[in-house]
XYZ file of C-alpha atoms in Angstrom:
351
model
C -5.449 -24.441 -14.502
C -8.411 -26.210 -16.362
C -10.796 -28.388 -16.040
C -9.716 -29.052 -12.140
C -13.113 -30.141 -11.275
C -11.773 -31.547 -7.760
C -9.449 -28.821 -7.211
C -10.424 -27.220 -3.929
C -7.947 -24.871 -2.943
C -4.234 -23.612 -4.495
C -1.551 -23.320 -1.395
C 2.027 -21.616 -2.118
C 2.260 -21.861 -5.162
C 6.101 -21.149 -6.056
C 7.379 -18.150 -5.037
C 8.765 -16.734 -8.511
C 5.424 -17.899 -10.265
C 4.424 -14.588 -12.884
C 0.880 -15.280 -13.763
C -1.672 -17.220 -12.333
C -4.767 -17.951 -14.788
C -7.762 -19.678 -13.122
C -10.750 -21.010 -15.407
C -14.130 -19.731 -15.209
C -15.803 -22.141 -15.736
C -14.108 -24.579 -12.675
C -13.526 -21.537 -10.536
C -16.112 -22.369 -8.213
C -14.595 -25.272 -6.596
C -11.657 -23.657 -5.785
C -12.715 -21.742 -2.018
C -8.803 -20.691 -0.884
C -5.985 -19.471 -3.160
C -2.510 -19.299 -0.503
C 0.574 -17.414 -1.293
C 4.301 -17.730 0.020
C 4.873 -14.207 1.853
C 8.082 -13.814 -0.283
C 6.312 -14.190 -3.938
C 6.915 -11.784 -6.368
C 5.132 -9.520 -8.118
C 2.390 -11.395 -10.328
C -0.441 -11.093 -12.710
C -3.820 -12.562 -11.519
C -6.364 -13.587 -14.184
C -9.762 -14.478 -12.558
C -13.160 -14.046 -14.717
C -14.084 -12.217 -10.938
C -17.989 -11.955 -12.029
C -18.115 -15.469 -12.530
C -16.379 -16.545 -9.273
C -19.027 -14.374 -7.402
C -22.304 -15.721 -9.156
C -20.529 -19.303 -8.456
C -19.814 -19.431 -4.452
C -22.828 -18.757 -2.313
C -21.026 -16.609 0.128
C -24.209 -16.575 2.236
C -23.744 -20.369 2.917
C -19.654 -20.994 3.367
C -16.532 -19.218 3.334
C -13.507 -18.678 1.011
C -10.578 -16.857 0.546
C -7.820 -14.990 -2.381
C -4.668 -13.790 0.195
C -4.553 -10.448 -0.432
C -7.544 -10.200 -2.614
C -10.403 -11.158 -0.224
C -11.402 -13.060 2.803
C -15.018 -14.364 3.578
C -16.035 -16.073 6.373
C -19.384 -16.750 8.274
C -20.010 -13.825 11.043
C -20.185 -16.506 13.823
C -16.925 -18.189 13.227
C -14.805 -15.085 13.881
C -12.980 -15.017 16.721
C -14.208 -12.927 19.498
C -10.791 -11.105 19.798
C -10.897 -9.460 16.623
C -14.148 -8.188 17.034
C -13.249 -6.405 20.285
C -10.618 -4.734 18.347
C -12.862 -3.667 15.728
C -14.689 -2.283 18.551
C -17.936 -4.368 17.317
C -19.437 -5.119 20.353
C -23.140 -5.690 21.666
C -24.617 -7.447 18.182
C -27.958 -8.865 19.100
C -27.975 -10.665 16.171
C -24.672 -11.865 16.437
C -25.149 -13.384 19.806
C -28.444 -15.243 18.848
C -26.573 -16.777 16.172
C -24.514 -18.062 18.763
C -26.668 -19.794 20.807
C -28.677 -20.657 17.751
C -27.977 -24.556 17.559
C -29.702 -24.826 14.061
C -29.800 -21.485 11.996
C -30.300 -23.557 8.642
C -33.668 -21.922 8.429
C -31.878 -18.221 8.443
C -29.534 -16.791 6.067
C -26.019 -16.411 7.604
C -24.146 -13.288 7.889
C -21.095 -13.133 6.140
C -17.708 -11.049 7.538
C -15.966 -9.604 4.309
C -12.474 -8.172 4.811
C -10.580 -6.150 1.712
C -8.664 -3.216 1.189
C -8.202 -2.756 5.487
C -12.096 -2.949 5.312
C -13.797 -5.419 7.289
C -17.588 -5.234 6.181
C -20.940 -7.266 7.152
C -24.832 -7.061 6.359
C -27.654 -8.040 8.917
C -31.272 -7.527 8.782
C -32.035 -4.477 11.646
C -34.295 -1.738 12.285
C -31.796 0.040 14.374
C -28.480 0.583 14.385
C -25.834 -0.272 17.231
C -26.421 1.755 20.075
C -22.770 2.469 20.782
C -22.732 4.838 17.084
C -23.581 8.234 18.990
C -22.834 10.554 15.992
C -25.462 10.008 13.414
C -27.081 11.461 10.996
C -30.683 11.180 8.581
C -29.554 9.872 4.658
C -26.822 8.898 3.017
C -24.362 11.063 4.469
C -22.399 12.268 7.173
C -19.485 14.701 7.901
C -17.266 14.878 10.955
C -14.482 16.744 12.436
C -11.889 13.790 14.161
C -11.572 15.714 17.765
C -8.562 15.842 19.785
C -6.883 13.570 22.692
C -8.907 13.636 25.290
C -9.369 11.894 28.697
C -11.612 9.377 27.237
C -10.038 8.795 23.828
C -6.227 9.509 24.976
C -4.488 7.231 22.556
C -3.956 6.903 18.513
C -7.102 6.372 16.075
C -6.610 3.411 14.375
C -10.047 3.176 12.462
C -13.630 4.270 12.296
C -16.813 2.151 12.526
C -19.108 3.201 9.976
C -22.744 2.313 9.859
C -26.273 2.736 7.931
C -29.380 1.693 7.403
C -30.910 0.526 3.946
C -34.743 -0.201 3.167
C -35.676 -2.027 -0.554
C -38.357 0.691 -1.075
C -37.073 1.984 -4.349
C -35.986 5.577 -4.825
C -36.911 8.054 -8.154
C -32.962 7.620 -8.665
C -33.917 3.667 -9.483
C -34.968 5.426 -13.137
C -31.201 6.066 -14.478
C -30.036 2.296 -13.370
C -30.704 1.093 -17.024
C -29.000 3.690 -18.202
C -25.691 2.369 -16.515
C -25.830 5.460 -14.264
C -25.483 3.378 -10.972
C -22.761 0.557 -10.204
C -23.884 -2.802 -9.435
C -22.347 -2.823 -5.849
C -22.909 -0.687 -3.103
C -20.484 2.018 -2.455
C -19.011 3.688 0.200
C -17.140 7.077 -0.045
C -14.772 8.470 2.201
C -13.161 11.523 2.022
C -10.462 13.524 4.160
C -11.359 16.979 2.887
C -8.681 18.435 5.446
C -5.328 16.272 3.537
C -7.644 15.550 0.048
C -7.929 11.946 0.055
C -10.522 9.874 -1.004
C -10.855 6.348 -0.834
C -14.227 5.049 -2.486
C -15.136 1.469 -1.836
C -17.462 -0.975 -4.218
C -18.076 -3.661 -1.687
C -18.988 -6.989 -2.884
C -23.037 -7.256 -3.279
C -23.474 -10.665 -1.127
C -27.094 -12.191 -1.758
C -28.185 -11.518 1.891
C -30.348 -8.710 1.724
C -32.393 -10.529 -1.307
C -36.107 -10.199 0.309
C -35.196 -7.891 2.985
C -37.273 -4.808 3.538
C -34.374 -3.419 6.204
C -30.938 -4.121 6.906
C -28.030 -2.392 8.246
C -24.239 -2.353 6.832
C -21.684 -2.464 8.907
C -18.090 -1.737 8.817
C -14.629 -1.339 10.242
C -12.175 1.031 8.198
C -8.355 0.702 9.456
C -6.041 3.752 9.327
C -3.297 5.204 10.511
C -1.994 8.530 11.224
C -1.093 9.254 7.875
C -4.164 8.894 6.658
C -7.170 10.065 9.850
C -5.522 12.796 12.561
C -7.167 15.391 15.024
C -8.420 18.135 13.532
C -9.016 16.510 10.058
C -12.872 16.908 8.352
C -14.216 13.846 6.879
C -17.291 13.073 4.720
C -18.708 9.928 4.290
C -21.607 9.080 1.588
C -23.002 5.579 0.270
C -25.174 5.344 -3.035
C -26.936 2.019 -3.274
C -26.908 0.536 -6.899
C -30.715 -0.233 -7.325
C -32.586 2.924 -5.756
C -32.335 1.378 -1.862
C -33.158 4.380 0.359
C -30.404 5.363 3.209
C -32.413 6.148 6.360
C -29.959 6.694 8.289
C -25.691 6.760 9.291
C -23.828 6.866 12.105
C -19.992 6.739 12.786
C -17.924 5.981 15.953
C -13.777 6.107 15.883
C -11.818 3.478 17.284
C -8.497 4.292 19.267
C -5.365 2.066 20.460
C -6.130 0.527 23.644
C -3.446 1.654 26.076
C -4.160 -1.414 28.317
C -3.855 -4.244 26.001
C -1.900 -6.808 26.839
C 1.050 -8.092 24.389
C -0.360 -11.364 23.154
C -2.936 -9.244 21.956
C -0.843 -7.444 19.510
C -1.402 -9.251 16.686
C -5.048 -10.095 16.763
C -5.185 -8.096 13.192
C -1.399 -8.603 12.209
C -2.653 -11.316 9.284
C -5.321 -8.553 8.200
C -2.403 -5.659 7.822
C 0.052 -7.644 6.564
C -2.055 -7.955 3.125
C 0.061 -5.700 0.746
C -3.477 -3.785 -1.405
C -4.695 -2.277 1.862
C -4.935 1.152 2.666
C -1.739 2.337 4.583
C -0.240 -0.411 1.628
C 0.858 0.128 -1.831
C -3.419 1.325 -3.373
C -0.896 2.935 -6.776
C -2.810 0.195 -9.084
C -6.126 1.842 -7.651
C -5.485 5.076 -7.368
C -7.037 7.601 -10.179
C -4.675 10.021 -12.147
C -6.233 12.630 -9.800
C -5.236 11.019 -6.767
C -8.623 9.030 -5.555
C -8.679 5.473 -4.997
C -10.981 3.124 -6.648
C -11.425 0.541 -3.837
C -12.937 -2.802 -6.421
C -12.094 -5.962 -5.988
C -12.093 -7.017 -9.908
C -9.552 -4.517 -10.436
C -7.061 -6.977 -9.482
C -7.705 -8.906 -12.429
C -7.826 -6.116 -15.150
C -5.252 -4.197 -17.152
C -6.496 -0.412 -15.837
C -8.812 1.511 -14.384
C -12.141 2.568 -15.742
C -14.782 5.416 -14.236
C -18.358 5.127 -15.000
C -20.848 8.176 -14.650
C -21.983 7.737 -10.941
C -17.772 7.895 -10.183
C -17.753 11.453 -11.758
C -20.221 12.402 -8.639
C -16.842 12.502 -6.871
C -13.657 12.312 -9.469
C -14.968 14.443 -12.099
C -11.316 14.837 -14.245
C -9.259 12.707 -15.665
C -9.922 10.247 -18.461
C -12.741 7.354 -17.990
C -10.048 4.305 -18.641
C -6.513 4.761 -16.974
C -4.395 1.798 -18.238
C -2.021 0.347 -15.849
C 1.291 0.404 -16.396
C 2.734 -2.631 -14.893
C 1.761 -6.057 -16.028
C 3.025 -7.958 -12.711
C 2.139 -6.331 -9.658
C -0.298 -7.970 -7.748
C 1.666 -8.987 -3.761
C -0.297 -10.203 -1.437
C 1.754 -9.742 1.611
C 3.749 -6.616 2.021
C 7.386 -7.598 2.731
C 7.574 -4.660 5.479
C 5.075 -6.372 7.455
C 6.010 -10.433 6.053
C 7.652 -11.137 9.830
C 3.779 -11.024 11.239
C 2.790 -13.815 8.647
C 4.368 -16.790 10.725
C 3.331 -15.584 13.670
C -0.133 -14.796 13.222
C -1.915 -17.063 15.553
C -4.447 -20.211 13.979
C -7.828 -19.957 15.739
C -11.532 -20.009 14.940
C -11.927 -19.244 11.396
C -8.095 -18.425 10.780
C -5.641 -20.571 9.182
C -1.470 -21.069 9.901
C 0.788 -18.940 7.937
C 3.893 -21.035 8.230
C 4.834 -22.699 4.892
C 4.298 -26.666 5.025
């Protein structure tokens, strides 16, 4: 598609489509890409750095099924938060009841890869993170059933704070030494997985002197269990100093009711997600390279601030398959219909 200068959004396209090509240069007036839950596999060619520096993501919302999903902070729903366990935001709340927050920049909810993330400007973190700990790193050891966490872990809440004072490790960013997006490792020393995670480097902390990140990790048993050691670091791109980290788990509610089931059936039902098919991110030594432009490139490449944590293997791991990209995973394609429309959500039944 070129030269679609009205072209505002691209809804199921047909399902046996192979390639979709999107031009750079008009790629910024397209804000939602749609997909039939029963496509197959397909190649995605998006000049990603481009889209980025086109949308202001601080200002309105837009979405690639399966890829990425943005959307202002206030406009989603109050149901999925609770099941992210998110709860007790001041800022959130004053946004609210804000009637004109023009003035303010607007926090943005990104959700990739199972990972819902958002930045807000904050001295403190939330109180309800009770394990913490000073830098950019924290280890834990997931505990076992107990009275007051008696049911299955279905994700962590991870947390930290970031200042703009620049740190001595600033020096080696012109030497390519850093990555231009913040990142967050995790690793399950206990079952040796590691899933690291270059978020998306939104313009909202531009002029900030302290803000804190926030996010929601979804796993499953397979991946987080009692008993299990985990480690979690973040290196900030352009010598930001971590001040400080916290983590709290979040566990099945036993009590919920069944129309509450799916409240984050559309967000599992995206096929690249961890507990998904991650093979086209996943390292020959058995990390996972959690990027977003991978999506839309032929392999995998590590740069010197990966090798902190994946030090074999080669720097550039071609892919193997030209058409893979799903966005829905066809285990999980019954929840797309019934995924309910509300504040900030769309429908997912076909027109």
């Amino acid at each position: 598609m070129e030269n679609c200068k009205k072209l505002k959004s691209v809804e199921y396209p047909p399902r046996t489509l192979r390639e979709l090509s999107i031009n750079p240069f008009d790629v910024h007036y397209v804000k939602k890409v749609v997909f039939d839950p029963e496509m197959c596999p397909l190649k995605l060619s998006v000049n990603w750095l481009n889209y980025l520096s086109s949308v202001d993501c601080t200002r309105g919302s837009y979405e690639i099924e399966g890829v990425v999903k943005i959307q202002p902070m206030a406009s989603v729903e109050e149901k999925v938060l609770h099941r992210l366990g998110w709860t007790n935001l001041d800022f959130l709340n004053e946004r609210r009841v804000r009637t004109n927050s023009s003035e303010s920049k607007i926090e943005m909810m990104i959700y990739e890869f199972a990972i819902f993330s958002t930045l807000y400007e904050a001295e403190e973190m939330p109180s309800w993170f009770r394990h913490r700990s000073v830098g950019p790193s924290i280890s834990f050891t997931i505990p076992s059933s107990s009275s007051s966490s008696p049911n299955n872990l279905t994700g962590l809440n991870f947390c930290s704070i970031q200042t703009s004072e620049p740190s001595a490790e600033c020096f080696y960013l012109s030497y390519g030494q850093f990555p231009i997006t913040p990142m967050m490792t995790i690793s399950n020393i206990t079952k040796n997985r590691r899933w690291i995670y270059e978020r998306y480097r939104d313009k909202f902390s531009e002029g900030l002197k302290c803000w804190v990140m926030l996010s929601h990790w979804m796993f499953g048993m397979n991946e987080m269990e009692a008993g299990d050691h985990i480690t979690i670091t973040v290196t900030e791109p352009y010598g930001e100093v971590i001040k400080e980290c916290g983590v709290s788990l979040v566990y099945e509610d036993g009590e919920k009711k069944d129309e509450e089931e799916d409240v984050l059936g559309y967000y599992k039902s995206w096929n690249h997600i961890i507990g998904g098919d991650l093979s086209p991110f996943q390292t020959t030594t058995g990390e996972y390279l959690l990027n977003n432009t991978r999506f839309f490139e032929t392999g995998i490449e590590l740069y010197p601030y990966h090798r902190k944590f994946i030090t074999d293997g080669p720097n550039f791991q071609e892919q193997n398959e030209k058409y893979w990209f799903r966005a829905f995973s066809q285990r999980n394609s019954s929840t797309i219909g019934s995924a309910r429309e509300g504040k900030g959500e769309s429908s997912r039944s076909r027109p």
